[in-house]
PDB file of C-alpha atoms and ligand atoms in Angstrom:
ATOM      1  CA  MET R 103      87.756  45.457-118.020  1.00 89.00           C
ATOM      2  CA  SER R 104      86.648  48.580-116.103  1.00 95.00           C
ATOM      3  CA  ASN R 105      89.086  50.463-113.879  1.00 97.00           C
ATOM      4  CA  ARG R 106      87.182  49.301-110.827  1.00 98.00           C
ATOM      5  CA  GLU R 107      87.433  45.677-111.917  1.00 98.00           C
ATOM      6  CA  LYS R 108      91.145  46.044-112.487  1.00 98.00           C
ATOM      7  CA  GLU R 109      91.646  47.758-109.145  1.00 98.00           C
ATOM      8  CA  LEU R 110      89.679  45.208-107.111  1.00 98.00           C
ATOM      9  CA  ILE R 111      91.220  42.202-108.791  1.00 98.00           C
ATOM     10  CA  GLU R 112      94.737  43.585-108.344  1.00 98.00           C
ATOM     11  CA  ASN R 113      94.084  44.460-104.724  1.00 98.00           C
ATOM     12  CA  ILE R 114      92.678  41.092-103.740  1.00 98.00           C
ATOM     13  CA  ALA R 115      95.488  39.297-105.562  1.00 98.00           C
ATOM     14  CA  GLU R 116      97.992  41.297-103.536  1.00 98.00           C
ATOM     15  CA  VAL R 117      96.216  40.549-100.257  1.00 98.00           C
ATOM     16  CA  LYS R 118      95.949  36.837-101.124  1.00 98.00           C
ATOM     17  CA  ASP R 119      99.664  36.778-101.866  1.00 98.00           C
ATOM     18  CA  GLU R 120     100.487  38.384 -98.565  1.00 98.00           C
ATOM     19  CA  VAL R 121      98.151  36.036 -96.715  1.00 98.00           C
ATOM     20  CA  LEU R 122      99.915  33.062 -98.308  1.00 98.00           C
ATOM     21  CA  ASN R 123     103.354  34.496 -97.536  1.00 97.00           C
ATOM     22  CA  ALA R 124     102.475  35.191 -93.919  1.00 97.00           C
ATOM     23  CA  THR R 125     100.970  31.714 -93.608  1.00 98.00           C
ATOM     24  CA  ALA R 126     104.115  30.116 -95.000  1.00 97.00           C
ATOM     25  CA  ARG R 127     106.381  32.266 -92.816  1.00 96.00           C
ATOM     26  CA  ALA R 128     104.451  31.092 -89.800  1.00 96.00           C
ATOM     27  CA  GLY R 129     105.021  27.480 -90.869  1.00 97.00           C
ATOM     28  CA  ARG R 130     101.327  26.952 -91.451  1.00 98.00           C
ATOM     29  CA  LYS R 131      99.493  25.264 -94.317  1.00 97.00           C
ATOM     30  CA  PRO R 132      98.077  27.470 -97.105  1.00 95.00           C
ATOM     31  CA  ASP R 133      94.490  26.363 -96.497  1.00 96.00           C
ATOM     32  CA  GLU R 134      94.571  27.222 -92.790  1.00 97.00           C
ATOM     33  CA  VAL R 135      93.712  30.877 -93.304  1.00 98.00           C
ATOM     34  CA  LYS R 136      90.547  32.138 -94.975  1.00 98.00           C
ATOM     35  CA  LEU R 137      90.291  35.643 -96.371  1.00 98.00           C
ATOM     36  CA  LEU R 138      86.998  37.434 -95.775  1.00 98.00           C
ATOM     37  CA  ALA R 139      86.652  40.426 -98.077  1.00 99.00           C
ATOM     38  CA  VAL R 140      84.888  43.005 -95.907  1.00 98.00           C
ATOM     39  CA  SER R 141      82.523  44.718 -98.298  1.00 98.00           C
ATOM     40  CA  LYS R 142      80.497  46.832 -95.867  1.00 97.00           C
ATOM     41  CA  LEU R 143      79.545  50.243 -97.290  1.00 97.00           C
ATOM     42  CA  HIS R 144      80.765  49.192-100.721  1.00 97.00           C
ATOM     43  CA  ALA R 145      78.464  48.430-103.635  1.00 97.00           C
ATOM     44  CA  ALA R 146      77.037  44.998-104.355  1.00 98.00           C
ATOM     45  CA  SER R 147      78.586  45.383-107.808  1.00 98.00           C
ATOM     46  CA  ASP R 148      82.033  45.282-106.158  1.00 98.00           C
ATOM     47  CA  ILE R 149      81.168  41.967-104.550  1.00 98.00           C
ATOM     48  CA  GLU R 150      80.002  40.649-107.878  1.00 98.00           C
ATOM     49  CA  ILE R 151      83.276  41.652-109.546  1.00 98.00           C
ATOM     50  CA  LEU R 152      85.292  39.692-106.999  1.00 98.00           C
ATOM     51  CA  TYR R 153      82.887  36.777-107.172  1.00 98.00           C
ATOM     52  CA  ARG R 154      83.308  36.581-110.946  1.00 98.00           C
ATOM     53  CA  ALA R 155      87.062  36.639-110.346  1.00 98.00           C
ATOM     54  CA  GLY R 156      86.698  33.569-108.114  1.00 98.00           C
ATOM     55  CA  HIS R 157      86.405  34.957-104.591  1.00 98.00           C
ATOM     56  CA  ARG R 158      83.595  33.574-102.433  1.00 98.00           C
ATOM     57  CA  SER R 159      83.835  34.783 -98.821  1.00 98.00           C
ATOM     58  CA  PHE R 160      82.598  38.215 -97.808  1.00 99.00           C
ATOM     59  CA  GLY R 161      82.084  39.988 -94.497  1.00 98.00           C
ATOM     60  CA  GLU R 162      79.320  42.471 -93.791  1.00 98.00           C
ATOM     61  CA  SER R 163      78.650  44.568 -90.675  1.00 98.00           C
ATOM     62  CA  TYR R 164      75.239  46.191 -91.021  1.00 98.00           C
ATOM     63  CA  VAL R 165      72.107  44.054 -91.021  1.00 98.00           C
ATOM     64  CA  GLN R 166      69.931  45.968 -93.467  1.00 98.00           C
ATOM     65  CA  GLU R 167      72.746  46.589 -95.889  1.00 98.00           C
ATOM     66  CA  ALA R 168      73.874  42.957 -95.757  1.00 98.00           C
ATOM     67  CA  LEU R 169      70.381  41.569 -96.352  1.00 98.00           C
ATOM     68  CA  ALA R 170      69.812  43.956 -99.253  1.00 98.00           C
ATOM     69  CA  LYS R 171      73.050  42.759-100.858  1.00 98.00           C
ATOM     70  CA  GLN R 172      72.139  39.123-100.285  1.00 98.00           C
ATOM     71  CA  GLU R 173      68.868  39.764-102.044  1.00 98.00           C
ATOM     72  CA  GLU R 174      70.521  41.581-104.918  1.00 98.00           C
ATOM     73  CA  LEU R 175      73.139  38.845-105.344  1.00 98.00           C
ATOM     74  CA  SER R 176      70.867  35.917-104.520  1.00 97.00           C
ATOM     75  CA  GLY R 177      71.874  34.012-107.653  1.00 96.00           C
ATOM     76  CA  LEU R 178      75.498  33.806-106.507  1.00 98.00           C
ATOM     77  CA  ASP R 179      76.859  31.142-104.187  1.00 98.00           C
ATOM     78  CA  ILE R 180      78.451  33.554-101.700  1.00 98.00           C
ATOM     79  CA  ASP R 181      79.867  32.569 -98.311  1.00 98.00           C
ATOM     80  CA  TRP R 182      78.467  35.469 -96.239  1.00 99.00           C
ATOM     81  CA  HIS R 183      79.815  36.291 -92.780  1.00 99.00           C
ATOM     82  CA  PHE R 184      78.289  38.713 -90.314  1.00 98.00           C
ATOM     83  CA  ILE R 185      81.117  40.475 -88.504  1.00 98.00           C
ATOM     84  CA  GLY R 186      79.655  43.701 -87.113  1.00 97.00           C
ATOM     85  CA  GLY R 187      78.144  44.593 -83.786  1.00 95.00           C
ATOM     86  CA  LEU R 188      74.680  43.019 -83.588  1.00 97.00           C
ATOM     87  CA  GLN R 189      71.797  44.233 -81.450  1.00 96.00           C
ATOM     88  CA  SER R 190      69.884  41.299 -80.020  1.00 97.00           C
ATOM     89  CA  LYS R 191      66.616  42.567 -81.454  1.00 97.00           C
ATOM     90  CA  LYS R 192      68.088  42.025 -84.921  1.00 98.00           C
ATOM     91  CA  ALA R 193      69.161  38.424 -84.260  1.00 98.00           C
ATOM     92  CA  LYS R 194      66.076  37.112 -85.996  1.00 98.00           C
ATOM     93  CA  TYR R 195      67.092  38.707 -89.290  1.00 98.00           C
ATOM     94  CA  VAL R 196      70.596  37.293 -89.152  1.00 98.00           C
ATOM     95  CA  ALA R 197      70.238  33.671 -87.972  1.00 98.00           C
ATOM     96  CA  GLY R 198      70.373  31.219 -90.836  1.00 98.00           C
ATOM     97  CA  LYS R 199      71.520  33.803 -93.361  1.00 98.00           C
ATOM     98  CA  PHE R 200      75.263  33.812 -92.723  1.00 98.00           C
ATOM     99  CA  SER R 201      77.909  31.085 -92.648  1.00 98.00           C
ATOM    100  CA  ALA R 202      78.940  32.501 -89.301  1.00 98.00           C
ATOM    101  CA  VAL R 203      78.109  35.341 -86.929  1.00 98.00           C
ATOM    102  CA  HIS R 204      81.465  36.576 -85.605  1.00 98.00           C
ATOM    103  CA  SER R 205      80.204  39.055 -83.072  1.00 97.00           C
ATOM    104  CA  VAL R 206      78.213  37.192 -80.412  1.00 98.00           C
ATOM    105  CA  ASP R 207      78.806  39.152 -77.232  1.00 96.00           C
ATOM    106  CA  SER R 208      75.765  38.712 -74.969  1.00 96.00           C
ATOM    107  CA  SER R 209      73.539  35.973 -73.610  1.00 97.00           C
ATOM    108  CA  LYS R 210      70.500  37.737 -74.921  1.00 97.00           C
ATOM    109  CA  LEU R 211      71.897  37.775 -78.443  1.00 98.00           C
ATOM    110  CA  ALA R 212      72.973  34.121 -78.214  1.00 98.00           C
ATOM    111  CA  VAL R 213      69.563  33.013 -76.965  1.00 98.00           C
ATOM    112  CA  LEU R 214      67.729  34.888 -79.707  1.00 98.00           C
ATOM    113  CA  LEU R 215      70.029  33.611 -82.456  1.00 98.00           C
ATOM    114  CA  ASN R 216      69.502  30.095 -81.131  1.00 98.00           C
ATOM    115  CA  LYS R 217      65.750  30.540 -81.024  1.00 98.00           C
ATOM    116  CA  LYS R 218      65.556  31.734 -84.602  1.00 98.00           C
ATOM    117  CA  ALA R 219      67.966  29.027 -85.798  1.00 98.00           C
ATOM    118  CA  GLU R 220      65.803  26.431 -84.068  1.00 98.00           C
ATOM    119  CA  SER R 221      62.657  27.728 -85.720  1.00 98.00           C
ATOM    120  CA  LEU R 222      64.410  27.518 -89.093  1.00 98.00           C
ATOM    121  CA  GLY R 223      65.721  24.040 -88.316  1.00 98.00           C
ATOM    122  CA  VAL R 224      69.333  25.083 -88.826  1.00 98.00           C
ATOM    123  CA  VAL R 225      72.508  25.234 -86.767  1.00 98.00           C
ATOM    124  CA  GLN R 226      74.118  28.656 -86.792  1.00 99.00           C
ATOM    125  CA  ASN R 227      77.908  28.870 -86.596  1.00 99.00           C
ATOM    126  CA  VAL R 228      79.038  31.569 -84.195  1.00 98.00           C
ATOM    127  CA  PHE R 229      82.140  33.172 -82.753  1.00 98.00           C
ATOM    128  CA  ILE R 230      82.335  34.821 -79.378  1.00 98.00           C
ATOM    129  CA  GLN R 231      83.689  38.339 -79.684  1.00 97.00           C
ATOM    130  CA  VAL R 232      86.104  38.779 -76.829  1.00 97.00           C
ATOM    131  CA  ASN R 233      86.966  42.135 -75.398  1.00 92.00           C
ATOM    132  CA  THR R 234      90.726  41.959 -75.202  1.00 78.00           C
ATOM    133  CA  ALA R 235      91.166  45.687 -75.064  1.00 73.00           C
ATOM    134  CA  CYS R 236      88.557  48.363 -75.228  1.00 64.00           C
ATOM    135  CA  GLU R 237      86.399  49.914 -72.542  1.00 61.00           C
ATOM    136  CA  GLY R 238      82.661  49.417 -72.290  1.00 57.00           C
ATOM    137  CA  GLN R 239      80.451  46.624 -73.538  1.00 52.00           C
ATOM    138  CA  LYS R 240      80.337  47.445 -77.230  1.00 63.00           C
ATOM    139  CA  CYS R 241      83.382  45.437 -77.984  1.00 72.00           C
ATOM    140  CA  GLY R 242      82.858  41.965 -76.680  1.00 88.00           C
ATOM    141  CA  VAL R 243      82.712  39.695 -73.694  1.00 95.00           C
ATOM    142  CA  GLY R 244      85.196  40.351 -70.913  1.00 94.00           C
ATOM    143  CA  GLU R 245      87.811  37.703 -70.277  1.00 95.00           C
ATOM    144  CA  GLU R 246      86.397  36.981 -66.822  1.00 94.00           C
ATOM    145  CA  GLN R 247      82.969  36.248 -68.294  1.00 96.00           C
ATOM    146  CA  LEU R 248      84.305  34.070 -71.081  1.00 97.00           C
ATOM    147  CA  PRO R 249      84.158  30.618 -69.422  1.00 98.00           C
ATOM    148  CA  ALA R 250      80.552  31.077 -68.291  1.00 98.00           C
ATOM    149  CA  PHE R 251      79.584  32.416 -71.702  1.00 98.00           C
ATOM    150  CA  VAL R 252      81.238  29.522 -73.541  1.00 98.00           C
ATOM    151  CA  GLU R 253      79.346  27.118 -71.308  1.00 98.00           C
ATOM    152  CA  GLU R 254      76.094  28.914 -72.007  1.00 98.00           C
ATOM    153  CA  ILE R 255      76.581  28.751 -75.760  1.00 98.00           C
ATOM    154  CA  MET R 256      77.523  25.068 -75.566  1.00 98.00           C
ATOM    155  CA  GLU R 257      74.075  24.464 -74.119  1.00 98.00           C
ATOM    156  CA  LEU R 258      72.280  26.177 -76.986  1.00 98.00           C
ATOM    157  CA  GLU R 259      71.654  23.337 -79.401  1.00 98.00           C
ATOM    158  CA  ASN R 260      71.175  25.370 -82.535  1.00 98.00           C
ATOM    159  CA  LEU R 261      74.408  27.312 -82.132  1.00 98.00           C
ATOM    160  CA  ASN R 262      77.761  25.824 -83.075  1.00 98.00           C
ATOM    161  CA  LEU R 263      80.648  27.635 -81.428  1.00 98.00           C
ATOM    162  CA  LYS R 264      83.484  27.817 -83.954  1.00 98.00           C
ATOM    163  CA  GLY R 265      85.919  29.985 -82.041  1.00 98.00           C
ATOM    164  CA  LEU R 266      86.781  33.438 -80.807  1.00 98.00           C
ATOM    165  CA  MET R 267      86.949  36.796 -82.514  1.00 98.00           C
ATOM    166  CA  ALA R 268      88.574  40.047 -81.467  1.00 96.00           C
ATOM    167  CA  LEU R 269      89.071  43.579 -82.664  1.00 93.00           C
ATOM    168  CA  PRO R 270      92.179  44.938 -80.980  1.00 92.00           C
ATOM    169  CA  PRO R 271      92.703  48.678 -80.734  1.00 89.00           C
ATOM    170  CA  PHE R 272      94.233  50.403 -83.739  1.00 88.00           C
ATOM    171  CA  PHE R 273      98.008  50.785 -83.805  1.00 93.00           C
ATOM    172  CA  ASP R 274     100.066  52.633 -86.397  1.00 95.00           C
ATOM    173  CA  ASP R 275     102.544  49.806 -86.091  1.00 97.00           C
ATOM    174  CA  ALA R 276     100.824  46.422 -86.474  1.00 96.00           C
ATOM    175  CA  GLU R 277     103.252  44.941 -83.950  1.00 97.00           C
ATOM    176  CA  GLY R 278     101.214  46.739 -81.312  1.00 97.00           C
ATOM    177  CA  ALA R 279      98.315  44.372 -81.989  1.00 96.00           C
ATOM    178  CA  ARG R 280     100.413  41.218 -81.620  1.00 97.00           C
ATOM    179  CA  PRO R 281      99.900  40.736 -77.859  1.00 96.00           C
ATOM    180  CA  TYR R 282      96.110  40.991 -78.325  1.00 96.00           C
ATOM    181  CA  PHE R 283      96.145  38.296 -80.999  1.00 97.00           C
ATOM    182  CA  ALA R 284      98.385  36.075 -78.904  1.00 97.00           C
ATOM    183  CA  ARG R 285      96.053  36.612 -75.974  1.00 97.00           C
ATOM    184  CA  LEU R 286      92.996  35.575 -77.992  1.00 97.00           C
ATOM    185  CA  ARG R 287      94.700  32.370 -79.058  1.00 98.00           C
ATOM    186  CA  MET R 288      95.655  31.624 -75.451  1.00 98.00           C
ATOM    187  CA  LEU R 289      92.083  32.198 -74.328  1.00 98.00           C
ATOM    188  CA  ALA R 290      90.793  29.831 -77.025  1.00 98.00           C
ATOM    189  CA  GLU R 291      93.271  27.150 -75.955  1.00 98.00           C
ATOM    190  CA  GLY R 292      92.234  27.678 -72.354  1.00 98.00           C
ATOM    191  CA  MET R 293      88.563  27.157 -73.232  1.00 98.00           C
ATOM    192  CA  GLU R 294      89.393  24.027 -75.220  1.00 98.00           C
ATOM    193  CA  LYS R 295      91.139  22.536 -72.207  1.00 98.00           C
ATOM    194  CA  LEU R 296      88.564  23.663 -69.703  1.00 98.00           C
ATOM    195  CA  PHE R 297      85.589  22.231 -71.589  1.00 98.00           C
ATOM    196  CA  GLY R 298      87.223  19.490 -73.661  1.00 98.00           C
ATOM    197  CA  ILE R 299      85.958  21.081 -76.856  1.00 98.00           C
ATOM    198  CA  LYS R 300      87.492  22.140 -80.157  1.00 98.00           C
ATOM    199  CA  LEU R 301      87.531  25.808 -81.076  1.00 98.00           C
ATOM    200  CA  PRO R 302      89.161  25.542 -84.479  1.00 97.00           C
ATOM    201  CA  GLU R 303      88.700  29.112 -85.663  1.00 98.00           C
ATOM    202  CA  LEU R 304      90.244  32.424 -84.645  1.00 98.00           C
ATOM    203  CA  SER R 305      88.724  35.419 -86.433  1.00 98.00           C
ATOM    204  CA  MET R 306      91.353  38.129 -86.152  1.00 98.00           C
ATOM    205  CA  GLY R 307      93.311  40.521 -88.330  1.00 98.00           C
ATOM    206  CA  MET R 308      92.224  43.427 -90.546  1.00 98.00           C
ATOM    207  CA  THR R 309      93.858  45.613 -93.205  1.00 97.00           C
ATOM    208  CA  GLY R 310      96.489  47.045 -90.893  1.00 96.00           C
ATOM    209  CA  ASP R 311      97.498  43.917 -89.048  1.00 97.00           C
ATOM    210  CA  TYR R 312      96.451  40.720 -90.807  1.00 98.00           C
ATOM    211  CA  ARG R 313     100.014  39.546 -91.368  1.00 97.00           C
ATOM    212  CA  VAL R 314     100.724  39.709 -87.641  1.00 97.00           C
ATOM    213  CA  ALA R 315      97.369  38.051 -86.881  1.00 98.00           C
ATOM    214  CA  ILE R 316      98.262  35.123 -89.159  1.00 98.00           C
ATOM    215  CA  GLU R 317     101.602  34.737 -87.411  1.00 97.00           C
ATOM    216  CA  GLU R 318      99.670  34.524 -84.138  1.00 98.00           C
ATOM    217  CA  GLY R 319      97.297  31.832 -85.370  1.00 98.00           C
ATOM    218  CA  SER R 320      94.394  33.584 -87.138  1.00 98.00           C
ATOM    219  CA  THR R 321      92.272  31.292 -89.300  1.00 98.00           C
ATOM    220  CA  MET R 322      90.076  34.065 -90.710  1.00 98.00           C
ATOM    221  CA  VAL R 323      91.300  37.524 -91.597  1.00 98.00           C
ATOM    222  CA  ARG R 324      88.728  40.225 -92.263  1.00 98.00           C
ATOM    223  CA  VAL R 325      90.169  42.660 -94.789  1.00 98.00           C
ATOM    224  CA  GLY R 326      88.192  45.604 -96.149  1.00 98.00           C
ATOM    225  CA  THR R 327      90.139  48.764 -96.936  1.00 98.00           C
ATOM    226  CA  LYS R 328      93.078  47.068 -98.606  1.00 98.00           C
ATOM    227  CA  ILE R 329      90.759  45.367-101.086  1.00 98.00           C
ATOM    228  CA  PHE R 330      88.018  47.947-101.659  1.00 98.00           C
ATOM    229  CA  GLY R 331      89.732  51.211-100.731  1.00 97.00           C
ATOM    230  CA  GLN R 332      88.462  53.745 -98.196  1.00 95.00           C
ATOM    231  CA  ARG R 333      84.856  53.192 -97.214  1.00 94.00           C
ATOM    232  CA  PRO R 334      82.500  55.934 -98.334  1.00 86.00           C
ATOM    233  CA  GLY R 335      80.990  57.952 -95.497  1.00 73.00           C
ATOM    234  CA  TYR R 336      81.678  56.839 -91.966  1.00 55.00           C
ATOM    235  CA  ASN R 337      83.551  53.957 -90.424  1.00 48.00           C
TER     236      ASN R 337
HETATM  237  C1  LIG U 552      85.149  46.980 -90.999  1.00 52.71           C
HETATM  238  C2  LIG U 552      85.644  45.799 -90.290  1.00 52.71           C
HETATM  239  C3  LIG U 552      86.799  45.114 -90.733  1.00 52.71           C
HETATM  240  C4  LIG U 552      87.637  45.542 -91.922  1.00 52.71           C
HETATM  241  O1  LIG U 552      88.457  46.611 -91.576  1.00 52.71           O
HETATM  242  P1  LIG U 552      89.600  47.145 -92.565  1.00 52.71           P
HETATM  243  O2  LIG U 552      90.512  47.899 -91.674  1.00 52.71           O
HETATM  244  O3  LIG U 552      88.939  48.003 -93.581  1.00 52.71           O
HETATM  245  O4  LIG U 552      90.266  45.971 -93.183  1.00 52.71           O
HETATM  246  C5  LIG U 552      87.173  43.975 -90.031  1.00 52.71           C
HETATM  247  N1  LIG U 552      86.486  43.542 -88.965  1.00 52.71           N
HETATM  248  C6  LIG U 552      85.386  44.176 -88.510  1.00 52.71           C
HETATM  249  C7  LIG U 552      84.675  43.639 -87.331  1.00 52.71           C
HETATM  250  C8  LIG U 552      84.942  45.321 -89.157  1.00 52.71           C
HETATM  251  O5  LIG U 552      83.851  45.939 -88.686  1.00 52.71           O
END
């Protein structure tokens, strides 16, 4: 086994252990939380190592990079998730290629994803990225816009709204993120009541704070650095 294989397999085992422990501590069932290994800016060969070791779900953030990896690993039955910011003009490359798009944050993007999904004859699972914290529009839909946006997505027949996603600000102490996670869960419950729908998934929690996110109800944690190490280059 190469050093990289050893490192990745050890790292993911540790994260899986901690996910299970946090899930149990929160009094939740082991299968309630899915681990997405966030492989952005890491080599396709890293994904393949984890796949061979039994892991299936991966998160990617950059369209071109993600599609190139999908092509390279096309023989593998990978559960791909798109988690990064997505420009609406790139919706057509993404629809139908990922188990879920976690970062839907504008009507324009939703409409274009729906259009492409319709033309492919598929239903695309999506999350609404909610801006629970940061300034500007890069980081999700504002809370005030959420009800109208949920309603809009419900009307798009080739999108299936699975839940909400958020990226809270970074805190040195993960406890700082807790109120943002709790808030996202509350918003999801509010939307369920308001529209009489089910939003079963909450995509929240990263390397620094996934344990806290699980305690606050996360069903999908997106962990990169703790599995793959520092990302090369930026981000
Ligand atoms: C990069 C990224 C992650 C993973 O972050 P880590 O801190 O490396 O675990 C999670 N979610 C999103 C949306 C990301 O872009």
